[in-house]
Coordinates of C-alpha atoms and ligand atoms in Angstrom, one line a residue:
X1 CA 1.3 7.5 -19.7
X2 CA 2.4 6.6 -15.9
X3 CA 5.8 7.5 -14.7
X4 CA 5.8 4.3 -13.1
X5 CA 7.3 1.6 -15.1
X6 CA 7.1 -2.2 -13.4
X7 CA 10.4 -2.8 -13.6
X8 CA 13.2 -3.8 -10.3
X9 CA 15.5 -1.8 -12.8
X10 CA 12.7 1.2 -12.9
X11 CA 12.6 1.1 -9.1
X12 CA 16.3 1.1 -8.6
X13 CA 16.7 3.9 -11.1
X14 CA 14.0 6.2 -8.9
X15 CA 15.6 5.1 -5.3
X16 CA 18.9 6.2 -7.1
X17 CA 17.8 9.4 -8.5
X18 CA 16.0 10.0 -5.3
X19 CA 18.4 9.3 -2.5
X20 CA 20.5 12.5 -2.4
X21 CA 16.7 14.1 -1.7
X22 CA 16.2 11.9 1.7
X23 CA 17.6 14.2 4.0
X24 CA 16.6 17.7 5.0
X25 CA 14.8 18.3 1.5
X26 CA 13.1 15.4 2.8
X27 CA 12.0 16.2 6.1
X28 CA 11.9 19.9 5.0
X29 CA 9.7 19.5 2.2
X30 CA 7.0 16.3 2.1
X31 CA 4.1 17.7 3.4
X32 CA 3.9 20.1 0.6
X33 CA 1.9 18.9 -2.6
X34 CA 3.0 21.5 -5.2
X35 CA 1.1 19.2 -8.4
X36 CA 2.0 16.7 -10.5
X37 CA 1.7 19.2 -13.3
X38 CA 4.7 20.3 -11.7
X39 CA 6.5 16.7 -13.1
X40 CA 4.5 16.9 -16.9
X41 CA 5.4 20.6 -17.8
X42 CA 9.1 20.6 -16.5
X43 CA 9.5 16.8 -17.5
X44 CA 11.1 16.2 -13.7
X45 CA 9.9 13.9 -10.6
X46 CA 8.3 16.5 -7.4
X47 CA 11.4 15.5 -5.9
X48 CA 10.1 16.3 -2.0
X49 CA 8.4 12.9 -1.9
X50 CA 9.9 9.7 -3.6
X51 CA 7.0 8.5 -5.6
X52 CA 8.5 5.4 -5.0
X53 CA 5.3 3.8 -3.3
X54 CA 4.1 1.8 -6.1
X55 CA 7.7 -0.3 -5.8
X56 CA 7.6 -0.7 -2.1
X57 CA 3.8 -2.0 -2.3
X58 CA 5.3 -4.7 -4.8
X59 CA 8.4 -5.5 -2.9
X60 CA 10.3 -4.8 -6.4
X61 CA 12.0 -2.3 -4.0
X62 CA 12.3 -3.9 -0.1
X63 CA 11.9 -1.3 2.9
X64 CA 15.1 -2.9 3.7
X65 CA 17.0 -1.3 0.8
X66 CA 14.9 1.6 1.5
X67 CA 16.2 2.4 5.0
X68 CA 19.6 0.7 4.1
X69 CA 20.0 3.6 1.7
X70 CA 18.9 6.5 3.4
X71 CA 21.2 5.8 6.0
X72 CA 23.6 5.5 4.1
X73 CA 23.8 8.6 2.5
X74 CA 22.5 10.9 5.1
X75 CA 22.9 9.1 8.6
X76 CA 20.1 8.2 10.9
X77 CA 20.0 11.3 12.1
X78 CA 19.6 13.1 9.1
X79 CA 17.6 10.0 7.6
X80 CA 15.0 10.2 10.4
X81 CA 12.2 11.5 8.7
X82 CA 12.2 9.8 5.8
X83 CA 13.1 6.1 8.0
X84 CA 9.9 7.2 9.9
X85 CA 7.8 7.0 7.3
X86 CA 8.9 3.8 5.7
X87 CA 8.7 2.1 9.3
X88 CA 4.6 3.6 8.9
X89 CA 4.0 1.3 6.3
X90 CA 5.5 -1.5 8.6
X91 CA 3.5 -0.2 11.3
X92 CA 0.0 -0.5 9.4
X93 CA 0.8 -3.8 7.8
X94 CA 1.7 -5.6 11.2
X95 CA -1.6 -3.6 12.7
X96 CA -3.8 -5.3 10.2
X97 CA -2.1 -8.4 9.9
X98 CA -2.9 -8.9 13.8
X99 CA -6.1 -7.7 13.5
X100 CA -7.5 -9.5 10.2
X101 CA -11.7 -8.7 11.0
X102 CA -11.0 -5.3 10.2
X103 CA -10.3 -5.9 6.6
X104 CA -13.0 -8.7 6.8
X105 CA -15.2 -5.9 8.0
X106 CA -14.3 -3.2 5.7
X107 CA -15.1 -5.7 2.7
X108 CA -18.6 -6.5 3.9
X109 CA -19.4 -2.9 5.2
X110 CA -18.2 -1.6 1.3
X111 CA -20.1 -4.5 0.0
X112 CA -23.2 -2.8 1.7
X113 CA -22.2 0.0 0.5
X114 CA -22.1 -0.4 -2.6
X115 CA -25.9 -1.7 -2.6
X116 CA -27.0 1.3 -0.4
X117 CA -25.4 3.2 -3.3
X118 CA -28.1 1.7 -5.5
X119 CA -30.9 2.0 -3.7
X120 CA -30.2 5.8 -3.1
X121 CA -30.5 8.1 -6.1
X122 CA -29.8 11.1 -3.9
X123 CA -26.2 9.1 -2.7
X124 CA -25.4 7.9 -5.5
X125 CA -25.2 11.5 -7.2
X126 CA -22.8 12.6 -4.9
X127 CA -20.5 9.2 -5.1
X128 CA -20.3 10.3 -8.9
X129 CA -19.5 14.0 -8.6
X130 CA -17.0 13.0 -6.2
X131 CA -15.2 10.1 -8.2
X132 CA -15.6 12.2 -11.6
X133 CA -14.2 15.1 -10.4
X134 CA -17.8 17.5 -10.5
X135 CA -18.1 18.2 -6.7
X136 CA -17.5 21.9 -7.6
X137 CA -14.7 22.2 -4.8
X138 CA -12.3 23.0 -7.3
X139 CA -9.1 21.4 -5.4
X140 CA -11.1 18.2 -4.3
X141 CA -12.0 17.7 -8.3
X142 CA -8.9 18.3 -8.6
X143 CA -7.5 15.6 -6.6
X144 CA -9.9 12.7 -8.3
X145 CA -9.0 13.4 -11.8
X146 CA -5.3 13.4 -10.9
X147 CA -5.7 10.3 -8.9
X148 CA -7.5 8.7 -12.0
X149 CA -4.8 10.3 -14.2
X150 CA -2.0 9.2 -12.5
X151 CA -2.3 6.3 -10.3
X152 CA -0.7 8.3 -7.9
X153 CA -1.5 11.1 -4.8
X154 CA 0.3 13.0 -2.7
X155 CA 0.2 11.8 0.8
X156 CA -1.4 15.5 2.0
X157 CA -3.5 15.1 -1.0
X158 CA -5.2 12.0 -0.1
X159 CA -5.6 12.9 4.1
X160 CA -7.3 16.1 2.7
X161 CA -9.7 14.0 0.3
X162 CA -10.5 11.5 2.6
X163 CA -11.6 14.4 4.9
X164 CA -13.8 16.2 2.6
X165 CA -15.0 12.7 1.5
X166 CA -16.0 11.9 5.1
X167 CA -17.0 14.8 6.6
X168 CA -18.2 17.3 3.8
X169 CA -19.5 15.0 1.2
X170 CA -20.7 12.6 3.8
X171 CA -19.9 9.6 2.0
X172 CA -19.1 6.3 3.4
X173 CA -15.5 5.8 4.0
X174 CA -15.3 2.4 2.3
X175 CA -16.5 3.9 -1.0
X176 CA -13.8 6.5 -0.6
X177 CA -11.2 3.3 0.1
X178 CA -12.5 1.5 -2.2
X179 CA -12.6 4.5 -5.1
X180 CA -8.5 4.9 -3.8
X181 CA -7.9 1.2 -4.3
X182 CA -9.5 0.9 -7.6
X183 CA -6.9 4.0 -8.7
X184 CA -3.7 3.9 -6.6
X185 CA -0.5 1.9 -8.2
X186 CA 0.3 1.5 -4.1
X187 CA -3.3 0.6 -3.3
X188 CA -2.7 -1.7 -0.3
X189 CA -4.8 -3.1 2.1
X190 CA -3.5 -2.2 5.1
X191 CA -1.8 1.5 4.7
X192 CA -5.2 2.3 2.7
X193 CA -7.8 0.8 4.9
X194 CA -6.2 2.0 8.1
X195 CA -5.8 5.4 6.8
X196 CA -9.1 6.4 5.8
X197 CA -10.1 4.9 9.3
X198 CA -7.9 7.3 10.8
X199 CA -9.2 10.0 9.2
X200 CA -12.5 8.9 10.1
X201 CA -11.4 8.6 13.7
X202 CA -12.0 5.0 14.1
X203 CA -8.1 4.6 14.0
X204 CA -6.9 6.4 17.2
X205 CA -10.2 6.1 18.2
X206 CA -12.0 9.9 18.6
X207 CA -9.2 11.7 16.6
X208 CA -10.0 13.0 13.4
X209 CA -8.4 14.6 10.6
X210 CA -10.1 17.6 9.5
X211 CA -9.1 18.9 6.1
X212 CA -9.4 23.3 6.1
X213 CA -8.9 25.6 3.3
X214 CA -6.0 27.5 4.8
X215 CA -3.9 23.9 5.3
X216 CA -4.4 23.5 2.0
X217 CA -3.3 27.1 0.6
X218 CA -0.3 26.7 2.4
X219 CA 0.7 23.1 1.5
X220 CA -0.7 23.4 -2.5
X221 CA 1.3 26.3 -2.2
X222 CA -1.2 28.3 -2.8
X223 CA -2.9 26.5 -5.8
X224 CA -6.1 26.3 -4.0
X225 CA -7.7 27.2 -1.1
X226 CA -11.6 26.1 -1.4
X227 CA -14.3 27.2 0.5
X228 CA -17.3 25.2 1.9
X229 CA -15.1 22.7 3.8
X230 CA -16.7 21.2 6.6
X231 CA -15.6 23.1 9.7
X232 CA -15.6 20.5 12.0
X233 CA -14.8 16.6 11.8
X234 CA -17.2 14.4 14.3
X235 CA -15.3 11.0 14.4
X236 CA -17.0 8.1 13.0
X237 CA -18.8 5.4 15.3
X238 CA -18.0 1.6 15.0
X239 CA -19.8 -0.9 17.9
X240 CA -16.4 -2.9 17.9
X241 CA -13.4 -3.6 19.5
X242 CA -10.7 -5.3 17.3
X243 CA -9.0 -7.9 19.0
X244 CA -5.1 -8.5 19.0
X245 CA -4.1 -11.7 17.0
X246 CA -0.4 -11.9 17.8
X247 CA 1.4 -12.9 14.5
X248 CA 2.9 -16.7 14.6
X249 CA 6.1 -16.1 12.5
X250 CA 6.5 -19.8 10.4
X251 CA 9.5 -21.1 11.3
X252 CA 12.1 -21.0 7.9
X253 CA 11.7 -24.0 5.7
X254 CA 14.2 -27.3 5.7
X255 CA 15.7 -28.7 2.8
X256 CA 13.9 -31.2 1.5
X257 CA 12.5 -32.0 -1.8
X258 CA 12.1 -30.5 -5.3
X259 CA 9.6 -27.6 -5.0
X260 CA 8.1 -24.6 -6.7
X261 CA 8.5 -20.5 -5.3
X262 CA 5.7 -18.7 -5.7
X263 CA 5.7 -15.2 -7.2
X264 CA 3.0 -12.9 -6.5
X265 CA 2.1 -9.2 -6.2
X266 CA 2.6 -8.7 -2.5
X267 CA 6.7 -9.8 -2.9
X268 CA 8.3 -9.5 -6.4
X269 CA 12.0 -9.7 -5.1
X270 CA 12.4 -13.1 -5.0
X271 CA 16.0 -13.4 -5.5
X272 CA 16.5 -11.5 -2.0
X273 CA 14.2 -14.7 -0.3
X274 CA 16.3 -17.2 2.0
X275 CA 15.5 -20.3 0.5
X276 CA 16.6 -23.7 1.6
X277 CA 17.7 -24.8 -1.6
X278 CA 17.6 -23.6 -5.3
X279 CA 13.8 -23.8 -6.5
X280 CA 12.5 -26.3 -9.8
X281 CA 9.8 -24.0 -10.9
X282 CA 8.8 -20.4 -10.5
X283 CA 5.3 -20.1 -10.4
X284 CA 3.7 -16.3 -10.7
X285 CA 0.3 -15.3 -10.1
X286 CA -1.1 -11.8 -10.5
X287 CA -5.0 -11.0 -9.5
X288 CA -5.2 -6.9 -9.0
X289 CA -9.2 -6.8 -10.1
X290 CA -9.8 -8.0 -6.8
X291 CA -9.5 -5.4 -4.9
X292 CA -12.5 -3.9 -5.6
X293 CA -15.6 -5.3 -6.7
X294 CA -15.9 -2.2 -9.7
X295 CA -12.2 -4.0 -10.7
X296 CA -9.3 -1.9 -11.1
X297 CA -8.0 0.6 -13.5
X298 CA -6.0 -0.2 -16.4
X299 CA -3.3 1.2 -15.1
X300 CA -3.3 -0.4 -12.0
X301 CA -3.7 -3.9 -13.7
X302 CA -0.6 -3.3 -15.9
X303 CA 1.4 -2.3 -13.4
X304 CA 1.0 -5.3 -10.7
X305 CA 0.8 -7.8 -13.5
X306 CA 3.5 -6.4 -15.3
X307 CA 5.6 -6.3 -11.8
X308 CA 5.1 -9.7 -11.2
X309 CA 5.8 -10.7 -14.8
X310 CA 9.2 -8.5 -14.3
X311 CA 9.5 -10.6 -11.1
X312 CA 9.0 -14.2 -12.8
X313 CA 11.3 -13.1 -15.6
X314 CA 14.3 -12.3 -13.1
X315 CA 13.7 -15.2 -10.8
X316 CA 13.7 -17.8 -13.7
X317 CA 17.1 -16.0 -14.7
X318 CA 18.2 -15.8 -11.4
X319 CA 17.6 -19.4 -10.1
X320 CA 18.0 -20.8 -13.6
X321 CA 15.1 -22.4 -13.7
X322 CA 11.6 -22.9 -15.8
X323 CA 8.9 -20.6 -15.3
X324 CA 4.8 -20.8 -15.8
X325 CA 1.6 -18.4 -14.5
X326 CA -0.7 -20.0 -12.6
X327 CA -4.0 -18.5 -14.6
X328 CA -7.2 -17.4 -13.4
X329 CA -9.4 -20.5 -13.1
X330 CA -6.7 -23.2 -12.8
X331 CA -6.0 -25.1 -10.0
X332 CA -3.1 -25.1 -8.2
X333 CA -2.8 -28.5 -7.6
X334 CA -3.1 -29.5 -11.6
X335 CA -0.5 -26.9 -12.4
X336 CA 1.9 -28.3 -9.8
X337 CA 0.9 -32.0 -11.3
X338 CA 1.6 -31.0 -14.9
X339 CA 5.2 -29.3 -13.3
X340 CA 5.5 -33.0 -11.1
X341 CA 6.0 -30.9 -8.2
X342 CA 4.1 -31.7 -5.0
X343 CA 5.7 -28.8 -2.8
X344 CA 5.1 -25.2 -3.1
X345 CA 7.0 -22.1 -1.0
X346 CA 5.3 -18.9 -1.1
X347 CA 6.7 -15.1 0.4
X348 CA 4.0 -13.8 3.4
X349 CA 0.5 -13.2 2.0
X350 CA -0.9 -10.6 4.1
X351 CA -4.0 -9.7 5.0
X352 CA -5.6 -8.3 1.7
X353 CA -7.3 -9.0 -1.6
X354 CA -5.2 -11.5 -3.1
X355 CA -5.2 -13.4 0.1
X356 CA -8.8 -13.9 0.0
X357 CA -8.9 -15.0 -3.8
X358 CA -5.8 -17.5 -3.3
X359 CA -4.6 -18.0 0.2
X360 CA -7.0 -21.2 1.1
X361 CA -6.4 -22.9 -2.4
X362 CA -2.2 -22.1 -1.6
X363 CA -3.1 -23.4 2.0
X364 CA -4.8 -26.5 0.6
X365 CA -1.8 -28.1 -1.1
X366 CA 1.8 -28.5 0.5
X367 CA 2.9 -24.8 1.1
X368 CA 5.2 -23.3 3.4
X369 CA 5.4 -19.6 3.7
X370 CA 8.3 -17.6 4.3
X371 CA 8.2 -14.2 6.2
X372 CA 11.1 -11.7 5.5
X373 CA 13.2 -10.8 8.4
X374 CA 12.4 -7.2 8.3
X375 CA 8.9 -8.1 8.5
X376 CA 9.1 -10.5 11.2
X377 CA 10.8 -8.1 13.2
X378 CA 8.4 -4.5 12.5
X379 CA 5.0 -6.2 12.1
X380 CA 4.9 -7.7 15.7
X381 CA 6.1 -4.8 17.6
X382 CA 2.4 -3.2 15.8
X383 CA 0.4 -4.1 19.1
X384 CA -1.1 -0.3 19.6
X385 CA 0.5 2.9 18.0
X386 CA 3.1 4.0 15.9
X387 CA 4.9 5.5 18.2
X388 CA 6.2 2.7 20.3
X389 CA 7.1 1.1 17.0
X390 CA 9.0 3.7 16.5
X391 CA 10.7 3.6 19.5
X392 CA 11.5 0.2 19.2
X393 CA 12.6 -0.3 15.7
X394 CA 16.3 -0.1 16.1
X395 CA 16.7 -2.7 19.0
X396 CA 14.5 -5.1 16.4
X397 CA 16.3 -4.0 13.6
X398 CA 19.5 -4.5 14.8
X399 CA 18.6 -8.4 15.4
X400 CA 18.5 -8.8 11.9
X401 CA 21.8 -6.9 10.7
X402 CA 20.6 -3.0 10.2
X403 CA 21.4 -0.3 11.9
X404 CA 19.0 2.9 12.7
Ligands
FAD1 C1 -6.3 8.2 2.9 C2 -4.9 7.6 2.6 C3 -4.8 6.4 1.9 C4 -3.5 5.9 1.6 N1 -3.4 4.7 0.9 C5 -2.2 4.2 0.7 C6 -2.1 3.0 -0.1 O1 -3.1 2.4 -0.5 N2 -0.8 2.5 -0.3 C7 0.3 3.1 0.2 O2 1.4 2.6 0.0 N3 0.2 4.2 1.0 C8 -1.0 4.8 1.2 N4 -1.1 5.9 2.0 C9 0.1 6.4 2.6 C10 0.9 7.5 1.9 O3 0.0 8.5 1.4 C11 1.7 6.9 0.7 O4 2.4 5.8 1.1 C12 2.7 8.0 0.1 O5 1.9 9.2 -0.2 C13 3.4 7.4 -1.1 O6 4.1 8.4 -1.7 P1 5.7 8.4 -1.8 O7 6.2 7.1 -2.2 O8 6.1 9.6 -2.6 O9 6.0 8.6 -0.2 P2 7.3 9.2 0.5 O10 6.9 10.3 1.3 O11 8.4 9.3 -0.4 O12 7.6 8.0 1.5 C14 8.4 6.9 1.2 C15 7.7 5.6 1.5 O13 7.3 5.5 2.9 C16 6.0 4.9 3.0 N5 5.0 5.9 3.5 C17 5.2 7.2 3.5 N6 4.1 7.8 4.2 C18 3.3 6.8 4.6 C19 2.1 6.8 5.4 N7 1.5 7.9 5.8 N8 1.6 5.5 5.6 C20 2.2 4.4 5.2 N9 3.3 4.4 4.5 C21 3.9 5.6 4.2 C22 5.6 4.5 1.6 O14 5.9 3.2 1.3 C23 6.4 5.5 0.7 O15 6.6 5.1 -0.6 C24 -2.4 6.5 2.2 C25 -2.5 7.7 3.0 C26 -3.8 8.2 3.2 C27 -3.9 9.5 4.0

C-alpha cells in the first residue's frame, strides 16, 4: 500500500511532520538515497527528502505554503536549499510552458517509439528487462521494481536510472519518460520530460549526467555499487532549436454572471483561488491514463482521481455549493446545460497530458482561466537557466507578498 494518501489533510500532515527536517538535515542530507526499505521495516518516512512531491504535483499542497513554511521555521538562510529546489519545479514548468513543441515533440518522438519497439525484437528485450527489473545490474533492477512498488523515487535514484537507461542500456529517452510517467505519483510533464532531457544532454545542451558506480556506493550508502556502467555519457542529438513563447498571463476575471470552477488534477486547492465571486457549481475532471499511451498504474490512477475527488469534496463544502464530474465521453457544454450554466472558470492548464485531452473542448465554451500569483511570477522569469531564476525569485516574489 502507498504511503501517499490523496488527501489536503494527508499533505498537510507530511509538510507538518516534515518541516523541522528543511534545514541543515535538508541541505545536509538529500542527495543520499538510503531505500525505501528504510520506511517499511522501521515503519518511518526517509526523512532527508520530503516525499511530499505527489501533493505539490496536485496542488493539494501549493509551493507557496511550501516556501512559506520553510521559512518560517528555519529562515531563508537556513531554508535555502530546500527553497531552491521547490523554485526547480517552477523553473521547469515556466520552461515548458514557454516552449510547448517540446512536449508536442516528445509525444510524437515516444509515439515512434513505441512502434520502433515493435518492429525490433532485439529492443524490445531490453525495454522489458529494464521496466521489469531483469537488467542484471542489481541496483538499476532495483530501482524499477521500487518505482513500480511505490510510485515513488528518490531524486538521485531517478538521475542515476535515466543515465543507465540512456547511455548503458541505450534506450530511447522517451520510453524511459514515458516508463517514469506511467509509475510516478508526481509524474509531471514538465519536471519529467525536462529532466530525462537533461540527462540526455539535450537540456543544457552538451551536458550530460553520467551515472558511476562509486556515486552510487556513496549516495545508496553503500547498498550498491554495480559494475558495467557505461563510462562515458555522449550527449544526445536533436536537429532543433526550441523557440521562446513568452507566457501571456490572463488578466483575473470580472464579476459577472453565475458560473462553474473547474477542478482538475493540475490544481486541487481550489479554496486558495481568487475568484470574483462565490462559484454555482464545482465541476471536477480527472484523466491520469493519458499520460501515456500503455495507461497508468493503478496507483497512479487512484491517487490523482482520488485527489481531485478530495478536491471537489472540499470545494463544494467550502463554497457551499453543488458538485458533479464531468465524465469521460461527455461534453462539456451538455454538462454545463443540464447545470444551466453557460460560464466556466478553470486554474492554469499547463502544458501536459490533460491539456491535450481537455484544453480545446474547455477552450471551446465560455472559459476564463486563472493563473496563481506564484505562478505568474516564477514561470516567466524561465527564459534560459535555473540559475537566473534563482537569482531573481525574491524581487518577483516579494511582488506578490513573500519573502525569500
Ligand atoms: C529523470 C527524472 C525525472 C523526474 N520526474 C519528475 C516528475 O515527474 N515529477 C516531479 O515532481 N519531479 C520529478 N523529478 C524531480 C525530483 O526527482 C522530484 O521532484 C523529487 O525527487 C521528489 O521527491 P521529494 O518530494 O522527496 O523531493 P524534495 O527533495 O523533498 O523536494 C521538495 C520538492 O521540491 C521539488 N523538487 C525537488 N527536486 C526537484 C527537481 N530536481 N526538479 C523539480 N522539482 C524538484 C518537488 O516538488 C519536491 O517535492 C525528476 C527528476 C529526474 C532526475
Amino acid at each position: 500500500m502507498t504511503q501517499h494518501q490523496p488527501t489536503r489533510a494527508a499533505a498537510l500532515s507530511r509538510l507538518a511532520n516534515f518541516t523541522a527536517n528543511m534545514g541543515h538535515n535538508y541541505a545536509h542530507k538529500r542527495n543520499f538515497d538510503y531505500g525505501a526499505d528504510a520506511d517499511i521495516e522501521q515503519d518511518k518516512w526517509r526523512d532527508n527528502v520530503s516525499k511530499l512531491s505527489p501533493y505539490i504535483r496536485h496542488k493539494l499542497l501549493t509551493e507557496q505554503e511550501l516556501i512559506a513554511a520553510a521559512i518560517k521555521a528555519h529562515g531563508a538562510t537556513g531554508a535555502d536549499k530546500f527553497v531552491s529546489e521547490v523554485l526547480w519545479r517552477g523553473y521547469f514548468k515556466g520552461w515548458l510552458e514557454q516552449r510547448p513543441e517540446v512536449w508536442a515533440d516528445y509525444v510524437t518522438s515516444r509515439d515512434a517509439a513505441f512502434k520502433q519497439l515493435k518492429a525490433q525484437g532485439g529492443l524490445r528485450k531490453i525495454y522489458e528487462q529494464a521496466t521489469e527489473g531483469r537488467t542484471g545490474i542489481d541496483a538499476f533492477d532495483h530501482w524499477a521494481k521500487e518505482l513500480v512498488e511505490t510510485g515513488y523515487l528518490h531524486n538521485h535514484a531517478r538521475m542515476w536510472f535515466a543515465s543507465v537507461w540512456i547511455f548503458t542500456l541505450k534506450l530511447p529517452w522517451q520510453l524511459g519518460a514515458d516508463f517514469f510517467l506511467q509509475h510516478l505519483l508526481d509524474g509531471d510533464a514538465a519536471s519529467n520530460t525536462l529532466s530525462w532531457r537533461w540527462v540526455g544532454g539535450l537540456h543544457t545542451k552538451g551536458k550530460t549526467y553520467l551515472a558511476t558506480k562509486e556515486n552510487i556506493a556513496q549516495f545508496t550508502d553503500g547498498r550498491f555499487a554495480p559494475t558495467g556502467l557505461a563510462a562515458e555519457a555522449i550527449p544526445l542529438e536533436e536537429d532543433k532549436n526550441y523557440k521562446l513563447r513568452p507566457l501571456k498571463i490572463p488578466p483575473a476575471p470580472p464579476a459577472a454572471s453565475a458560473f462553474a470552477l473547474l477542478v482538475h488534477e493540475e490544481d486541487c486547492h481550489p479554496e486558495s483561488l481568487i475568484l470574483p465571486q462565490k462559484p454555482s457549481l464545482i465541476l471536477g475532471v480527472s484523466g491520469p491514463d493519458g499520460k501515456s499511451p500503455k495507461g497508468v498504474s493503478e496507483k497512479v490512477s487512484a491517487f490523482s482521481n482520488g485527489a481531485v475527488s478530495d478536491a471537489v469534496t472540499r470545494a463544494a463544502a467550502h463554497f457551499d455549493c453543488d458538485s458533479v464530474m464531468w465524465n469521460k465521453g461527455e461534453k462539456l457544454r451538455d454538462v454545463l446545460a443540464n447545470a444551466k450554466l453557460e460560464r466556466l472558470l478553470s486554474p492554469w492548464l499547463p502544458v501536459g497530458a490533460l491539456k491535450d485531452a481537455i484544453g480545446k473542448e474547455i477552450n471551446g465554451n465560455n472559459v476564463r482561466w486563472i493563473i496563481r500569483d506564484y505562478d505568474a511570477a516564477i514561470w516567466p522569469l524561465a527564459t534560459k537557466g535555473f540559475f537566473p531564476v534563482k537569482k531573481k525569485a525574491p524581487d518577483a516574489l516579494r511582488g506578490i507578498g513573500m519573502e525569500l
